[in-house]
Amino acid sequence: MEYDVIVVGGGNAALCAALSAAEHGARVALLERAPEAERGGNSAFAGGTFRAVYSGVEDVRKWVPDLSDSEIADTDFGSYSAEQFFDDMARVTRYRTDPDLCEALVRNSGDTVNWIRAQGLRFIPAFSFYSVKTGNKRKFRGGVVVEIVGGGKGLVNGLFDAAQRRKIDIFYDAHVQQLLYVDKRIRGVRADIADQIIDLKSNAVVLACGGFEANIEWRTRYLGPGWDLAKVRGSRFNTGDGIRMALDVGAQPYGHWSGCHSTEWDLNAPDFGDHTLVEKMHKHCYEFGVVINNDGRRFVDEGADFRTYTYAKYGREILAQPGQAAWQIFDSKVLHLLRRDEYYNKRATRVRADTLEELLARMKGLDAGQALKTLREYNAAVLKDVPFNPNVRDGRGTQGLALPKSNWANTLEDGPFEAYAVTCGITFTFGGVKITPDAEVVDFRNRPIRGLFAAGEMAAGIFYFNYPGSSGLTSGAVFGRIAGRSAAVYAGSAA
Ligand SMILES: Cc1cc2nc3c(=O)[nH]c(=O)nc-3n(C[C@H](O)[C@H](O)[C@H](O)COP(=O)(O)OP(=O)(O)OC[C@H]3O[C@@H](n4cnc5c(N)ncnc54)[C@H](O)[C@@H]3O)c2cc1C
């Protein structure tokens, strides 16, 4: 079997690469390691929100043409400039993001949302993830305004449908194990397809097969001690194969190999992502409460920023706590702000009581005496004169605590109280291989490896330490699209 372009992976980045290569005239095969029922990698577990530049409601209307008049009247959609996206990327990555890759991500973000729409997929406003209603008006916070209909599953199903329409050959149960590399050029891949080892030939290969988050051994080796104990939020198939195969042919390792995206995740979540549970395991509303460990002490500034700028780094903080666990505590004043899908389901590890003392006594493993002391000190430190406003960084923080809460601080004094037990859920790793803004994989001398392209989680250098929420799908789509185009052009000239 011979192709112009082989794409390795079956998530957002791979599908965008395959569609883009086909759009540019290439004969394309896509090899997905997972069986069909589990296809789509982390992308299929995603909420489906995309971070992209937009200048106001008119741009939102282009992405969501059926936006109703009342939705427009009742919503402040805001705007998100390229400068804001650059600033967010620079700030959260502590100025480490590769400027050329970051520029490609930001500048192509809005147009890539349009391109996904052109593949036949639909977007809706991301009301429940990214806006809060105060009074009669909803206001978007944090620069993300749309999500794909059907979430990550909807995204993956829509892109697979588009791939079929484009006559892309799709192989499931296709575990790619090695790149065929002859005379310093990529010639295809060797794969275990339904238990048969097969060589598939091509002029170009796009690797878009995820990071190493599901590889317990690499996690411990590169992220450090304790990471073997993290729960995997998504796919069990992302074990670093693409990174290893690229390194084997001389690719340059790049990015934050000891860093990853990890979040507060239900304590009793399964070891790997489960499609029937995924929404229920999120616990992202900590910004409205207080987080303590089992020693009864706070250890993060819950209100340092909107959660979209903190949630991806707080999993690591929880992993470092005794028992790799913590508690999010809320009182009745803020319970209405907790996302229903995440907090109010049978699988949530929740304790509820009318008084704080009773609540703490029911929280298994907790030093309740120290916890009560911590929460009383916290209550006394809240700046009660500053009005609470969940739509802005309201500055209603604490005063005099060694570890402040900077925004959205409310006293914990009005029952009923609720506490949720959380642990660390890893989403994806930040280390991988170096690519150019044209998605070519480069060697140690920064020279493209002929015929090799990469996109998605394994294309590194974009995220360090942290991540602005909803950039993963945008990054996969932007660089997947670029990789597919570059691979098709290369394959044409290499033929
Ligand atoms: C619970 C959860 C929620 C999320 N929500 C969002 C969100 O709302 N917005 C957002 O922007 N991001 C979100 N993310 C992050 C986002 O999903 C990822 O950043 C993105 O999907 C990664 O895309 P990808 O194509 O690089 O990898 P994946 O989608 O993981 O795809 C990798 C693919 O490679 C395949 N593969 C692996 N090894 C091989 C091999 N050897 N041979 C063949 N195939 C192989 C896998 O089976 C898989 O299909 C979320 C992630 C999770 C887990």
Coordinates of C-alpha atoms and ligand atoms in Angstrom, one line a residue:
M1 CA 0.0 0.0 0.0
E2 CA 1.4 3.4 -1.0
Y3 CA 0.3 6.8 0.1
D4 CA 1.5 10.4 -0.3
V5 CA 0.9 11.1 3.4
I6 CA 0.5 8.8 6.3
V7 CA -0.9 10.4 9.5
V8 CA -0.3 8.6 12.8
G9 CA -3.0 9.1 15.4
G10 CA -6.7 9.5 15.5
G11 CA -7.3 12.6 17.6
N12 CA -8.0 16.3 16.7
A13 CA -4.4 17.0 15.4
A14 CA -4.2 13.8 13.3
L15 CA -7.7 14.3 11.8
C16 CA -7.0 18.0 11.0
A17 CA -3.7 16.9 9.4
A18 CA -5.3 14.2 7.3
L19 CA -8.1 16.5 6.1
S20 CA -5.7 19.3 5.3
A21 CA -3.4 16.9 3.4
A22 CA -6.3 15.5 1.4
E23 CA -7.5 19.1 0.7
H24 CA -4.1 19.7 -0.8
G25 CA -4.4 16.8 -3.2
A26 CA -2.6 14.1 -1.2
R27 CA -3.6 10.4 -1.1
V28 CA -3.9 9.9 2.7
A29 CA -4.0 7.1 5.2
L30 CA -4.7 7.7 8.9
L31 CA -3.6 5.0 11.4
E32 CA -5.3 5.0 14.8
R33 CA -3.9 2.8 17.6
A34 CA -7.2 2.5 19.4
P35 CA -10.1 0.2 18.2
E36 CA -12.9 2.1 16.5
A37 CA -15.0 2.2 19.7
E38 CA -12.2 4.0 21.6
R39 CA -11.0 6.2 18.8
G40 CA -10.2 9.9 19.1
G41 CA -7.5 10.0 21.9
N42 CA -7.7 12.8 24.4
S43 CA -9.6 14.9 21.9
A44 CA -12.7 12.6 22.4
F45 CA -12.6 13.3 26.1
A46 CA -12.3 17.1 25.7
G47 CA -15.0 19.5 26.6
G48 CA -14.7 20.8 23.1
T49 CA -13.9 24.5 23.8
F50 CA -11.5 26.4 21.5
R51 CA -9.4 29.5 22.5
A52 CA -9.3 31.8 19.5
V53 CA -8.9 35.5 18.6
Y54 CA -12.2 37.3 18.0
S55 CA -13.1 41.0 17.9
G56 CA -16.6 40.9 19.2
V57 CA -20.1 39.5 18.7
E58 CA -19.9 39.8 14.9
D59 CA -17.0 37.2 14.9
V60 CA -19.0 35.0 17.3
R61 CA -21.9 35.2 14.9
K62 CA -19.7 34.0 12.0
W63 CA -18.7 30.9 14.1
V64 CA -22.3 30.5 15.4
P65 CA -24.6 31.7 12.6
D66 CA -27.8 30.6 14.5
L67 CA -27.0 32.7 17.5
S68 CA -30.4 34.1 18.6
D69 CA -31.3 37.8 19.1
S70 CA -32.1 37.1 22.8
E71 CA -28.7 35.4 23.2
I72 CA -27.0 38.4 21.8
A73 CA -29.1 40.8 23.9
D74 CA -28.5 38.9 27.1
T75 CA -24.8 38.2 26.7
D76 CA -21.7 40.3 26.9
F77 CA -19.4 38.2 24.6
G78 CA -16.5 40.6 25.0
S79 CA -13.5 40.2 22.6
Y80 CA -10.1 38.6 22.6
S81 CA -7.3 40.2 20.7
A82 CA -4.2 38.6 19.4
E83 CA -2.3 40.8 21.9
Q84 CA -4.3 39.3 24.8
F85 CA -3.7 35.8 23.5
F86 CA 0.1 36.5 23.2
D87 CA 0.0 38.0 26.7
D88 CA -1.8 35.0 28.2
M89 CA 0.6 32.6 26.5
A90 CA 3.7 34.5 27.7
R91 CA 2.4 35.0 31.3
V92 CA 1.3 31.5 32.0
T93 CA 4.3 29.8 30.4
R94 CA 6.6 32.2 32.3
Y95 CA 7.9 33.7 29.0
R96 CA 9.1 30.3 27.8
T97 CA 6.7 29.7 24.9
D98 CA 8.5 29.4 21.6
P99 CA 7.8 32.8 20.0
D100 CA 7.5 31.5 16.4
L101 CA 5.2 28.6 17.4
C102 CA 3.2 30.8 19.6
E103 CA 2.8 33.3 16.8
A104 CA 1.5 30.6 14.5
L105 CA -0.9 29.4 17.1
V106 CA -2.3 32.9 17.9
R107 CA -2.5 34.2 14.3
N108 CA -4.1 31.1 12.9
S109 CA -6.5 30.5 15.7
G110 CA -9.6 32.4 14.5
D111 CA -9.3 31.2 10.9
T112 CA -8.8 27.6 12.0
V113 CA -12.2 27.7 13.8
N114 CA -13.7 28.8 10.5
W115 CA -11.9 25.9 8.7
I116 CA -13.3 23.4 11.2
R117 CA -16.7 24.8 10.5
A118 CA -16.0 24.3 6.8
Q119 CA -15.4 20.6 7.5
G120 CA -19.1 20.4 8.4
L121 CA -18.9 20.8 12.2
R122 CA -20.9 23.3 14.3
F123 CA -20.0 25.5 17.2
I124 CA -22.2 27.0 20.0
P125 CA -21.4 29.6 22.6
A126 CA -19.4 28.1 25.6
F127 CA -21.9 29.5 28.1
S128 CA -21.5 26.9 30.8
F129 CA -17.7 26.7 30.7
Y130 CA -16.8 30.3 30.3
S131 CA -19.5 32.7 31.3
V132 CA -21.2 33.5 34.6
K133 CA -24.7 35.1 34.8
T134 CA -25.0 38.0 37.2
G135 CA -28.4 39.7 37.2
N136 CA -29.9 39.4 33.7
K137 CA -26.7 39.4 31.8
R138 CA -24.2 36.7 31.0
K139 CA -20.6 37.8 30.7
F140 CA -17.7 35.8 29.1
R141 CA -14.5 35.6 31.1
G142 CA -11.1 34.5 30.0
G143 CA -11.1 34.7 26.2
V144 CA -12.9 31.5 25.2
V145 CA -16.3 31.9 23.6
V146 CA -17.2 28.8 21.6
E147 CA -17.4 25.0 22.0
I148 CA -18.0 22.4 19.4
V149 CA -21.5 20.8 19.4
G150 CA -21.3 17.4 21.1
G151 CA -18.0 18.3 22.9
G152 CA -14.9 16.3 22.2
K153 CA -16.9 13.3 21.0
G154 CA -18.8 15.5 18.6
L155 CA -15.5 17.0 17.3
V156 CA -13.9 13.6 16.7
N157 CA -17.0 12.1 15.1
G158 CA -17.5 15.1 12.9
L159 CA -13.8 15.0 11.8
F160 CA -13.9 11.3 11.1
D161 CA -17.1 11.8 9.0
A162 CA -15.3 14.5 7.1
A163 CA -12.3 12.2 6.6
Q164 CA -14.5 9.5 5.2
R165 CA -16.1 12.0 2.8
R166 CA -12.6 12.9 1.6
K167 CA -11.9 9.2 1.0
I168 CA -9.1 9.0 3.5
D169 CA -8.1 5.4 4.3
I170 CA -8.7 4.9 8.0
F171 CA -7.1 2.0 9.9
Y172 CA -8.1 1.2 13.5
D173 CA -6.2 -1.1 15.8
A174 CA -3.2 0.2 13.9
H175 CA -0.3 0.5 16.3
V176 CA 2.5 2.3 14.5
Q177 CA 5.8 1.1 15.9
Q178 CA 8.6 2.5 13.7
L179 CA 9.3 5.1 11.0
L180 CA 10.7 3.7 7.8
Y181 CA 13.8 5.9 7.3
V182 CA 16.0 5.2 4.3
D183 CA 18.7 7.4 2.9
K184 CA 17.9 10.1 5.4
R185 CA 14.3 10.4 4.2
I186 CA 11.0 9.2 5.7
R187 CA 9.5 6.4 3.5
G188 CA 6.5 5.3 5.6
V189 CA 5.8 3.4 8.8
R190 CA 5.8 -0.1 10.2
A191 CA 2.6 -0.9 12.1
D192 CA 0.9 -3.7 13.9
I193 CA -2.5 -3.6 12.3
A194 CA -5.0 -6.0 13.8
D195 CA -2.1 -8.3 14.9
Q196 CA -0.2 -8.2 11.6
I197 CA 3.1 -6.3 11.1
I198 CA 2.7 -4.3 7.9
D199 CA 5.0 -1.8 6.2
L200 CA 3.0 1.1 4.7
K201 CA 4.9 3.3 2.2
S202 CA 4.6 7.1 1.9
N203 CA 6.6 10.2 0.9
A204 CA 5.7 11.9 4.1
V205 CA 4.5 11.1 7.6
V206 CA 2.7 13.3 10.1
L207 CA 3.1 12.2 13.7
A208 CA 0.1 13.4 15.8
C209 CA -0.1 10.6 18.4
G210 CA -0.1 12.5 21.6
G211 CA 2.2 12.9 24.6
F212 CA 3.3 10.3 27.2
E213 CA 0.7 11.0 29.8
A214 CA -0.6 7.4 29.8
N215 CA 2.9 5.9 30.1
I216 CA 3.4 5.3 33.8
E217 CA 7.1 4.6 33.4
W218 CA 7.9 7.7 31.3
R219 CA 5.8 9.8 33.6
T220 CA 7.8 8.8 36.6
R221 CA 11.1 9.1 34.6
Y222 CA 10.5 12.6 33.2
L223 CA 7.9 14.3 35.4
G224 CA 9.3 12.9 38.6
P225 CA 8.5 10.8 41.7
G226 CA 4.8 10.5 42.5
W227 CA 3.6 10.9 38.9
D228 CA 3.1 7.2 38.7
L229 CA 0.2 7.9 41.1
A230 CA -1.6 10.4 39.0
K231 CA -4.9 9.5 37.3
V232 CA -5.0 9.8 33.6
R233 CA -8.0 12.0 32.5
G234 CA -8.1 10.8 29.0
S235 CA -6.9 8.2 26.5
R236 CA -4.9 5.1 27.6
F237 CA -3.2 5.0 24.2
N238 CA -0.9 8.1 24.5
T239 CA 2.3 6.4 25.6
G240 CA 4.9 8.5 23.9
D241 CA 5.3 6.3 20.8
G242 CA 5.4 9.2 18.4
I243 CA 8.0 11.0 20.4
R244 CA 10.2 7.9 20.6
M245 CA 9.9 7.2 16.9
A246 CA 10.9 10.7 16.0
L247 CA 13.8 10.7 18.5
D248 CA 15.0 7.4 16.9
V249 CA 15.5 9.2 13.6
G250 CA 17.3 12.1 15.1
A251 CA 14.5 14.6 16.0
Q252 CA 15.5 17.3 18.5
P253 CA 13.8 16.9 22.0
Y254 CA 12.2 20.1 22.9
G255 CA 9.9 21.8 25.4
H256 CA 9.1 21.2 29.0
W257 CA 9.8 17.5 29.5
S258 CA 9.2 17.6 33.3
G259 CA 6.0 19.6 32.8
C260 CA 2.4 18.7 32.1
H261 CA -1.2 19.8 32.2
S262 CA -2.9 18.4 35.3
T263 CA -6.0 19.3 37.2
E264 CA -8.1 18.8 40.3
W265 CA -9.9 15.6 39.6
D266 CA -12.3 13.5 41.6
L267 CA -10.5 11.4 44.2
N268 CA -12.3 8.2 43.2
A269 CA -11.9 8.6 39.4
P270 CA -10.8 5.5 37.5
D271 CA -7.1 5.2 36.5
F272 CA -7.8 6.2 32.9
G273 CA -10.5 8.3 31.2
D274 CA -13.9 6.8 30.9
H275 CA -16.3 8.4 28.5
T276 CA -19.3 7.7 30.7
L277 CA -17.8 9.6 33.6
V278 CA -15.5 12.3 32.2
E279 CA -17.7 15.4 32.9
K280 CA -18.5 14.1 36.3
M281 CA -14.8 13.8 37.4
H282 CA -13.9 17.5 36.7
K283 CA -13.7 19.7 39.8
H284 CA -12.9 23.1 38.4
C285 CA -14.9 25.5 40.6
Y286 CA -12.3 25.7 43.5
E287 CA -11.9 29.5 42.8
F288 CA -15.2 30.1 44.7
G289 CA -14.2 28.0 47.7
V290 CA -11.2 27.0 49.9
V291 CA -8.9 24.1 49.2
I292 CA -7.2 22.3 52.1
N293 CA -5.1 19.2 52.4
N294 CA -5.5 16.3 54.9
D295 CA -3.3 18.2 57.3
G296 CA -6.0 20.8 57.4
R297 CA -3.8 23.5 55.7
R298 CA -4.3 25.6 52.6
F299 CA -1.6 25.3 49.9
V300 CA -2.7 27.2 46.8
D301 CA -4.2 30.6 46.1
E302 CA -7.6 29.4 45.0
G303 CA -8.5 32.8 43.5
A304 CA -5.1 33.7 41.9
D305 CA -6.9 34.2 38.6
F306 CA -9.8 32.9 36.6
R307 CA -9.7 29.1 36.7
T308 CA -8.9 28.9 33.0
Y309 CA -5.5 30.3 33.9
T310 CA -4.8 28.2 37.0
Y311 CA -6.6 24.8 36.7
A312 CA -3.9 23.2 34.5
K313 CA -1.2 23.7 37.1
Y314 CA -3.1 22.9 40.3
G315 CA -3.1 19.1 39.7
R316 CA 0.7 19.1 40.4
E317 CA 0.1 21.0 43.7
I318 CA -2.4 18.3 44.8
L319 CA -0.1 15.5 43.9
A320 CA 2.5 17.0 46.3
Q321 CA 0.0 16.8 49.3
P322 CA -0.2 14.0 51.8
G323 CA -2.1 11.1 50.2
Q324 CA -2.0 13.0 46.8
A325 CA -5.4 14.4 47.9
A326 CA -7.2 17.6 48.9
W327 CA -10.6 19.0 49.7
Q328 CA -12.5 21.8 48.1
I329 CA -14.9 23.4 50.6
F330 CA -17.9 25.6 49.8
D331 CA -20.7 27.2 51.8
S332 CA -24.3 27.9 50.7
K333 CA -23.4 31.3 49.4
V334 CA -21.6 29.9 46.4
L335 CA -23.1 26.5 45.8
H336 CA -25.2 27.9 42.9
L337 CA -21.9 28.7 41.1
L338 CA -20.7 25.1 41.0
R339 CA -21.1 23.6 37.6
R340 CA -23.9 21.1 37.8
D341 CA -22.4 18.3 35.7
E342 CA -19.1 18.4 37.6
Y343 CA -20.4 18.6 41.2
Y344 CA -23.9 17.2 41.3
N345 CA -23.8 13.6 40.2
K346 CA -23.8 10.3 42.0
R347 CA -20.0 9.7 41.4
A348 CA -18.8 13.0 43.1
T349 CA -16.8 12.3 46.3
R350 CA -18.9 14.7 48.4
V351 CA -19.5 15.3 52.1
R352 CA -22.4 17.6 53.2
A353 CA -23.3 19.0 56.6
D354 CA -25.2 21.9 58.2
T355 CA -22.3 23.1 60.3
L356 CA -18.6 23.5 59.5
E357 CA -17.6 21.4 62.6
E358 CA -19.8 18.5 61.4
L359 CA -18.5 18.7 57.9
L360 CA -14.9 18.6 59.0
A361 CA -15.6 15.6 61.2
R362 CA -17.0 13.7 58.3
M363 CA -14.1 14.3 56.0
K364 CA -12.1 11.0 56.1
G365 CA -8.4 11.3 56.8
L366 CA -8.6 15.0 57.7
D367 CA -6.9 16.7 60.7
A368 CA -10.2 18.4 61.6
G369 CA -8.8 20.4 64.5
Q370 CA -6.1 22.0 62.3
A371 CA -8.7 22.5 59.5
L372 CA -11.1 24.4 61.8
K373 CA -8.2 26.6 62.9
T374 CA -7.2 27.3 59.2
L375 CA -10.8 28.1 58.1
R376 CA -11.4 30.4 61.1
E377 CA -8.2 32.3 60.3
Y378 CA -9.3 32.4 56.7
N379 CA -12.8 33.7 57.6
A380 CA -11.3 36.4 59.7
A381 CA -9.0 37.5 56.8
V382 CA -11.7 38.0 54.1
L383 CA -12.0 41.6 52.8
K384 CA -15.8 41.7 53.4
D385 CA -16.1 45.4 52.3
V386 CA -15.1 44.5 48.7
P387 CA -18.1 43.4 46.6
F388 CA -18.0 39.8 45.3
N389 CA -18.2 39.6 41.5
P390 CA -17.5 36.3 39.7
N391 CA -17.2 38.0 36.3
V392 CA -14.1 40.1 37.0
R393 CA -11.0 39.6 39.1
D394 CA -12.9 41.3 41.9
G395 CA -10.0 41.9 44.4
R396 CA -12.2 40.5 47.2
G397 CA -9.3 38.7 48.7
T398 CA -7.8 38.0 52.1
Q399 CA -5.6 40.2 54.3
G400 CA -2.8 39.1 56.5
L401 CA -2.6 35.4 55.6
A402 CA 0.8 34.0 54.7
L403 CA -0.9 32.4 51.7
P404 CA -3.6 34.8 50.4
K405 CA -6.7 34.1 48.4
S406 CA -6.6 37.0 45.9
N407 CA -10.1 37.1 44.4
W408 CA -13.6 35.8 45.1
A409 CA -13.0 35.2 48.8
N410 CA -16.2 34.5 50.7
T411 CA -16.4 33.4 54.4
L412 CA -17.3 29.8 55.1
E413 CA -20.0 30.4 57.6
D414 CA -23.5 29.8 56.1
G415 CA -24.7 26.2 56.1
P416 CA -25.2 23.8 54.4
F417 CA -21.5 23.2 53.6
E418 CA -20.1 20.9 51.0
A419 CA -16.7 19.4 50.6
Y420 CA -15.3 17.5 47.6
A421 CA -12.3 15.2 47.7
V422 CA -9.9 15.6 44.8
T423 CA -6.6 14.2 43.5
C424 CA -4.4 14.9 40.5
G425 CA -5.6 14.1 37.0
I426 CA -3.0 14.3 34.3
T427 CA -4.2 15.6 30.9
F428 CA -1.2 15.7 28.7
T429 CA 2.6 16.2 28.9
F430 CA 4.5 19.2 27.6
G431 CA 7.7 17.6 26.4
G432 CA 8.2 16.3 22.8
V433 CA 10.0 17.2 19.6
K434 CA 10.9 20.4 18.0
I435 CA 8.9 21.6 14.9
T436 CA 9.2 24.7 12.7
P437 CA 6.1 26.9 12.3
D438 CA 5.5 24.8 9.1
A439 CA 5.3 21.7 11.4
E440 CA 8.5 20.1 10.0
V441 CA 10.3 18.0 12.6
V442 CA 13.9 19.2 13.0
D443 CA 17.1 17.6 14.1
F444 CA 19.7 18.9 16.5
R445 CA 21.0 21.4 13.9
N446 CA 17.5 22.7 13.4
R447 CA 17.4 21.1 9.9
P448 CA 14.1 19.5 8.8
I449 CA 14.1 15.7 8.8
R450 CA 12.9 15.1 5.2
G451 CA 9.3 13.9 5.1
L452 CA 8.6 14.1 8.8
F453 CA 6.0 16.4 10.4
A454 CA 4.3 16.6 13.8
A455 CA 1.4 18.3 15.5
G456 CA -0.7 18.2 18.7
E457 CA 0.6 17.3 22.1
M458 CA 3.9 15.8 20.9
A459 CA 4.9 19.0 19.1
A460 CA 6.6 20.7 22.0
G461 CA 7.8 24.2 23.0
I462 CA 4.4 25.8 23.1
F463 CA 3.3 25.1 26.7
Y464 CA 5.5 25.3 29.8
F465 CA 4.4 25.1 33.4
N466 CA 0.8 26.0 32.7
Y467 CA -1.6 26.6 29.9
P468 CA -4.4 29.0 29.0
G469 CA -7.6 26.8 29.1
S470 CA -8.8 25.5 25.7
S471 CA -5.6 26.1 23.8
G472 CA -5.0 22.3 23.3
L473 CA -7.7 21.8 20.7
T474 CA -6.7 25.1 19.0
S475 CA -3.0 24.1 19.0
G476 CA -3.8 20.6 17.6
A477 CA -6.1 22.0 14.9
V478 CA -3.8 24.9 13.9
F479 CA -0.6 22.7 13.7
G480 CA -2.5 19.7 12.4
R481 CA -3.8 21.7 9.5
I482 CA -0.4 23.2 8.8
A483 CA 1.3 19.8 9.1
G484 CA -1.1 18.3 6.6
R485 CA -0.6 21.0 4.1
S486 CA 3.2 20.9 4.5
A487 CA 3.3 17.1 4.2
A488 CA 1.1 17.2 1.0
V489 CA 3.4 19.8 -0.6
Y490 CA 6.5 17.9 0.4
A491 CA 5.1 14.6 -0.8
G492 CA 4.2 16.1 -4.1
S493 CA 7.7 17.5 -4.6
A494 CA 9.3 14.3 -3.3
A495 CA 7.3 12.0 -5.6
Ligands
LIG1 C1 -10.8 15.3 30.1 C2 -10.2 16.3 29.1 C3 -10.8 17.5 28.8 C4 -10.2 18.3 27.9 N1 -10.9 19.5 27.5 C5 -10.4 20.3 26.6 C6 -11.1 21.4 26.0 O1 -12.3 21.5 26.3 N2 -10.4 22.2 25.2 C7 -9.1 22.0 24.8 O2 -8.6 22.9 24.0 N3 -8.5 21.0 25.2 C8 -9.0 20.1 26.1 N4 -8.3 19.0 26.5 C9 -7.0 18.8 26.0 C10 -7.1 18.3 24.5 O3 -8.0 17.2 24.5 C11 -5.8 17.8 24.0 O4 -4.8 18.8 24.2 C12 -5.9 17.5 22.5 O5 -7.0 16.8 22.3 C13 -4.7 16.7 22.0 O6 -4.9 16.4 20.7 P1 -3.9 15.4 19.9 O7 -4.5 15.1 18.6 O8 -2.5 15.9 20.0 O9 -3.9 14.1 20.8 P2 -5.1 13.0 21.0 O10 -6.4 13.5 20.8 O11 -4.8 12.3 22.4 O12 -4.8 11.9 19.9 C14 -3.6 11.1 19.9 C15 -4.0 9.9 19.1 O13 -2.8 9.1 18.8 C16 -3.2 7.7 18.9 N5 -1.9 7.0 19.1 C17 -1.1 7.0 20.1 N6 0.0 6.2 19.9 C18 -0.2 5.7 18.6 C19 0.6 4.8 17.8 N7 1.7 4.3 18.2 N8 0.1 4.5 16.6 C20 -1.1 5.0 16.2 N9 -1.8 5.9 16.9 C21 -1.4 6.2 18.1 C22 -4.2 7.7 20.1 O14 -4.9 6.5 20.0 C23 -5.0 8.9 19.8 O15 -6.0 8.7 18.9 C24 -8.9 18.1 27.3 C25 -8.3 16.9 27.6 C26 -8.9 15.9 28.5 C27 -8.2 14.6 28.8

